[in-house]
Short mmCIF file of C-alpha atoms in Angstrom, two decimals:
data_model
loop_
_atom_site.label_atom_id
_atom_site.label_comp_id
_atom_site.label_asym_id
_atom_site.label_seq_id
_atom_site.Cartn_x
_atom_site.Cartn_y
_atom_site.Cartn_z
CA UNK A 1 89.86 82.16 99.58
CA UNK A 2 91.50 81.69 96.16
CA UNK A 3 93.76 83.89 94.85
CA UNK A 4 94.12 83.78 90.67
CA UNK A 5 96.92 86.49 89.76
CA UNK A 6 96.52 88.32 86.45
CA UNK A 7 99.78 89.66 85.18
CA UNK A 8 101.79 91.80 86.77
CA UNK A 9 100.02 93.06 90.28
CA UNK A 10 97.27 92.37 89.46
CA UNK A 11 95.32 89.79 91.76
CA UNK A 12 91.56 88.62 91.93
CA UNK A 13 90.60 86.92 95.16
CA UNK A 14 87.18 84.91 95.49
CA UNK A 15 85.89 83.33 98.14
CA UNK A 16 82.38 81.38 97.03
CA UNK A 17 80.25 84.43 95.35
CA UNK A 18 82.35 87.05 96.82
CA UNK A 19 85.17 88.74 94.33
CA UNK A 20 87.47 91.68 94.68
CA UNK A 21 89.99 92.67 92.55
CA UNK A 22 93.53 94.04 93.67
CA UNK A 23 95.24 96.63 91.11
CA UNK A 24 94.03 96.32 87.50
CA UNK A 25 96.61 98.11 86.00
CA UNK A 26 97.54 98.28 81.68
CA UNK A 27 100.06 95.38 81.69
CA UNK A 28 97.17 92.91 83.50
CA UNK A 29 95.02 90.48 81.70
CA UNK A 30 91.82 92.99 83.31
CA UNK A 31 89.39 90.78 80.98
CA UNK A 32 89.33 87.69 83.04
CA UNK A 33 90.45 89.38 86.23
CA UNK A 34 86.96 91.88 86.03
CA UNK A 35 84.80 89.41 85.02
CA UNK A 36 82.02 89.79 87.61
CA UNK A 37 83.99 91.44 90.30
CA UNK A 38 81.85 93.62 93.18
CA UNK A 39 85.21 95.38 94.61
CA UNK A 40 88.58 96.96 93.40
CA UNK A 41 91.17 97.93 95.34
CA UNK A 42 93.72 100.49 94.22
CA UNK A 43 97.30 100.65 96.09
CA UNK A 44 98.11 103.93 93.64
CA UNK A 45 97.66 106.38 90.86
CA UNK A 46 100.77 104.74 88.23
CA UNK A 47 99.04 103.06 85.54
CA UNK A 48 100.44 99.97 86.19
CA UNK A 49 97.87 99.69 88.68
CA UNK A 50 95.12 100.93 87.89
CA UNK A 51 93.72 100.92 84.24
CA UNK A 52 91.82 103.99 84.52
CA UNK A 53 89.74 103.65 81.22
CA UNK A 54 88.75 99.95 82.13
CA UNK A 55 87.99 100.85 85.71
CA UNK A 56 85.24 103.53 84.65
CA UNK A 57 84.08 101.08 81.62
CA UNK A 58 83.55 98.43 84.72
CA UNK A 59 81.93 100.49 87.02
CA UNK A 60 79.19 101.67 84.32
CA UNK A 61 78.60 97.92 83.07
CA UNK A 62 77.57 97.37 87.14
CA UNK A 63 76.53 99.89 89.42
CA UNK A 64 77.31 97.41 92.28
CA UNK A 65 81.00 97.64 91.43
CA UNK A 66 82.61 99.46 94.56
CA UNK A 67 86.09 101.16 94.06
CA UNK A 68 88.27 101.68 97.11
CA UNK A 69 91.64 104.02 96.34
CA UNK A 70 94.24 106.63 97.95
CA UNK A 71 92.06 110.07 97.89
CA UNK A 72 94.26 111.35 95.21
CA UNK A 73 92.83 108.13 92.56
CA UNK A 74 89.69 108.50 94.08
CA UNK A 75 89.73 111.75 93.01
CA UNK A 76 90.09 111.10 89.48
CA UNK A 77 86.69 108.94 89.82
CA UNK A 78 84.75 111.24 90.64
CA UNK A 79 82.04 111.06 88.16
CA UNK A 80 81.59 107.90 89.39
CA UNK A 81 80.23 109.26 92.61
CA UNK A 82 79.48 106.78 95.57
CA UNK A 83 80.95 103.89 93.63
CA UNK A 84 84.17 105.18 94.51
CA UNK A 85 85.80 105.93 98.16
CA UNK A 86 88.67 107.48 99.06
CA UNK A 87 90.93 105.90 101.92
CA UNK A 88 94.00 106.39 103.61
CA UNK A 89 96.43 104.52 106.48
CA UNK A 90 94.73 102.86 109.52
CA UNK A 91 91.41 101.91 108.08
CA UNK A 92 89.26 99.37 107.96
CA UNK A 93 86.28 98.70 106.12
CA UNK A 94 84.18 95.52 104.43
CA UNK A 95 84.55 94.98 100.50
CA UNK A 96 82.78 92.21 98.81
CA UNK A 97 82.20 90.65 102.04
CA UNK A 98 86.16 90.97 102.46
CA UNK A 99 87.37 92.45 105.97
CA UNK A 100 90.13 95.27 104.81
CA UNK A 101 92.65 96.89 106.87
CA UNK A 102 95.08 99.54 105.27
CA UNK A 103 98.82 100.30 106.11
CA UNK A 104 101.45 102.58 104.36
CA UNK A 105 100.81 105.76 102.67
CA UNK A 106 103.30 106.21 100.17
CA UNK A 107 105.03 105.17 97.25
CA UNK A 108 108.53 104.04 97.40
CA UNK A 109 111.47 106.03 96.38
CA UNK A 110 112.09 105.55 92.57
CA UNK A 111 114.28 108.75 92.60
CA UNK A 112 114.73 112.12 94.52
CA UNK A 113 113.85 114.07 91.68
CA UNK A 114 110.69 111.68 90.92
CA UNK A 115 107.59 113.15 93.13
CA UNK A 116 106.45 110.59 95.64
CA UNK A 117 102.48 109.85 95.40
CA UNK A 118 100.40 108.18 97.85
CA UNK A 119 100.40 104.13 97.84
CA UNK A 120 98.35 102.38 100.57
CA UNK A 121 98.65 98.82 101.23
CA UNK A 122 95.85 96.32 101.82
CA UNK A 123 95.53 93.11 104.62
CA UNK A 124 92.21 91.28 103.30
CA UNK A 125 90.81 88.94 106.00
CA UNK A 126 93.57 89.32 107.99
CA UNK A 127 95.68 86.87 105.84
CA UNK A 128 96.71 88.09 102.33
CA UNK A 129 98.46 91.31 101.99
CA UNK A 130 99.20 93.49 98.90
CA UNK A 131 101.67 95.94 99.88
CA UNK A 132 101.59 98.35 95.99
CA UNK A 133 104.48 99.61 95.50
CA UNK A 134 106.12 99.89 98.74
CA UNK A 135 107.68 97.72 101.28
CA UNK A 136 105.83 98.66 104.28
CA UNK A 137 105.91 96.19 106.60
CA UNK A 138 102.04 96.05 108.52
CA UNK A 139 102.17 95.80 112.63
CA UNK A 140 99.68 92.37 111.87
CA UNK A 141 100.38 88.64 111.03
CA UNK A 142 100.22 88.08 107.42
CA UNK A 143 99.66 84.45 105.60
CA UNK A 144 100.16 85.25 102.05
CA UNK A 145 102.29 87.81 101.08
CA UNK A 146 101.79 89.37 97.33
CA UNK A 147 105.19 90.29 97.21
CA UNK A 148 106.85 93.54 94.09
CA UNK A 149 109.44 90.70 92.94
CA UNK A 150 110.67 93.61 90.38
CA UNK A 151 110.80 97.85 90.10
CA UNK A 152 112.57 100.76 89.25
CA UNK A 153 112.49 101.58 92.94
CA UNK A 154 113.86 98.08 94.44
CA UNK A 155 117.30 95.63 94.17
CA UNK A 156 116.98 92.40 94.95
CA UNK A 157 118.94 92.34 98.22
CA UNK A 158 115.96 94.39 99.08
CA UNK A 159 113.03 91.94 97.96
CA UNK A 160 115.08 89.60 100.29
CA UNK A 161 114.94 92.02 103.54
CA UNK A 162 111.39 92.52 102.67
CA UNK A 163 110.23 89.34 102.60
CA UNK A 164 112.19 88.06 106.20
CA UNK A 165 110.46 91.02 107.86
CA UNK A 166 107.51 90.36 107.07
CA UNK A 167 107.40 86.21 107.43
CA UNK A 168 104.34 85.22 106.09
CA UNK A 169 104.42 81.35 105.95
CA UNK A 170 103.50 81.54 102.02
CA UNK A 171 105.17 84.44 99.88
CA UNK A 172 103.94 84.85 95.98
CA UNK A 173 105.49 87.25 93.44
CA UNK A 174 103.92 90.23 91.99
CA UNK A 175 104.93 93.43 90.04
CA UNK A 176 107.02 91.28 87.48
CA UNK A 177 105.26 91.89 83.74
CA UNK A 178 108.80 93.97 82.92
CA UNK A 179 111.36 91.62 83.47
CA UNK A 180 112.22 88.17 81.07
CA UNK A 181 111.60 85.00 83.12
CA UNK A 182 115.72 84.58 83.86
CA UNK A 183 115.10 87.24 86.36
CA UNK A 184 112.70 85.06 88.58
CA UNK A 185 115.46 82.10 88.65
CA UNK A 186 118.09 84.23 89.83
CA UNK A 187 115.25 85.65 92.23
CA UNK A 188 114.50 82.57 93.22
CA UNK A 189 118.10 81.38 93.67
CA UNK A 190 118.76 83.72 95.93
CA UNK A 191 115.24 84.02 97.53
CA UNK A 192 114.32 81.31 98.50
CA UNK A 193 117.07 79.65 100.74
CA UNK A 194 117.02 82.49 102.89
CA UNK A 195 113.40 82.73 103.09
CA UNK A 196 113.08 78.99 104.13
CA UNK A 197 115.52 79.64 107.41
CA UNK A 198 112.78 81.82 108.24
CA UNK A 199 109.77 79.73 107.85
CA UNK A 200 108.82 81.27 104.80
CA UNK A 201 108.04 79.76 101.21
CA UNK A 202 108.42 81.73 98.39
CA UNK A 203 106.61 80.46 96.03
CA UNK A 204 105.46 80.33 92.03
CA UNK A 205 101.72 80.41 90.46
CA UNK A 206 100.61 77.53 89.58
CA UNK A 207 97.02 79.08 88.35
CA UNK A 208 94.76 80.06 91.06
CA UNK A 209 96.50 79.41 94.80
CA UNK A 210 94.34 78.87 97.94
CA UNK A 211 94.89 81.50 101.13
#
């Protein structure tokens, strides 16, 4: 598999003639990341993540396009009709050829007085997992983790945490299109040397990565 991240959390994975595309939210370069994909996954409703206008002007340029989401997003596609399937925790299913198990179910807290909405996290081929916005931590070896390196609902001591639990041998970071690039070297300062007593790499993109 290759994995080719497009701004913010937004990653495409291929694998030969098989494409899906993870979150293709507003702040994501959705051209290139679109461009001839059969599958989208959505971890949530928050527009960071899912560009809804783009998502219905993809699935009407190819009827093939499949859209898997939490019920509530799938919801909102519903003109699309069997293009689009609603999911939920403890499910698996085949997109693009992809095998996809889901864990979670909702967002993290951003504030008590901010309503929670659903968020479901995806393992693709038992190796790469994109957890949305959450830190859910799936019962399942992971090999790449697509880790939310920045939000209004995190700290850093708690990207740290996240990342030792769940010890994937490579660790990327995601959800970052709002913060200047100082941020990632005091991430990465503080990252990294812990992560590496654990067997983990945390590492940058270098252009598309190989899972």
């Amino acid at each position: 598999m290759e994995l080719t991240k497009h701004r913010h959390s937004c990653v495409r994975i291929d694998d030969g003639d098989q494409t899906l595309v993870l979150d293709p939210g507003v702040f994501s370069d959705l051209d290139a990341a679109l461009d001839g994909a059969q599958a989208l996954l959505i971890t949530h409703e928050h527009l960071d993540h899912v560009d809804a206008d783009r998502v219905r002007a993809a699935a009407a340029a190819d009827p093939r396009l499949r859209i898997w989401a939490p019920h509530a997003v799938a919801e909102t596609f519903a003109d699309l009709g069997e293009q689009v399937v609603g999911v939920g925790t403890g499910e698996s299913f085949e997109a693009a050829g992809f095998r996809v198990r889901t864990f979670g179910g909702q967002h993290a807290l951003i504030h008590p007085l901010i309503p929670v909405v659903a968020n479901v996290g995806y393992l693709i081929d038992e190796a790469v997992f994109h957890p949305g916005d959450s830190f859910v931590v799936p019962p399942a070896p992971v090999q790449v983790l697509l880790l939310p390196a920045a939000a209004p609902w995190s700290k850093v001591a708690e990207v740290i945490d996240y990342t030792v639990a769940v010890r994937a041998p490579r660790t990327y970071p995601i959800h970052d299109a709002m913060v200047v690039d100082a941020y990632h070297g005091i991430l990465r300062g503080n990252l990294a040397p812990i992560a590496e007593r654990f067997g983990v790499d945390y590492l940058d993109w270098d252009g598309p990565v190989s899972a």
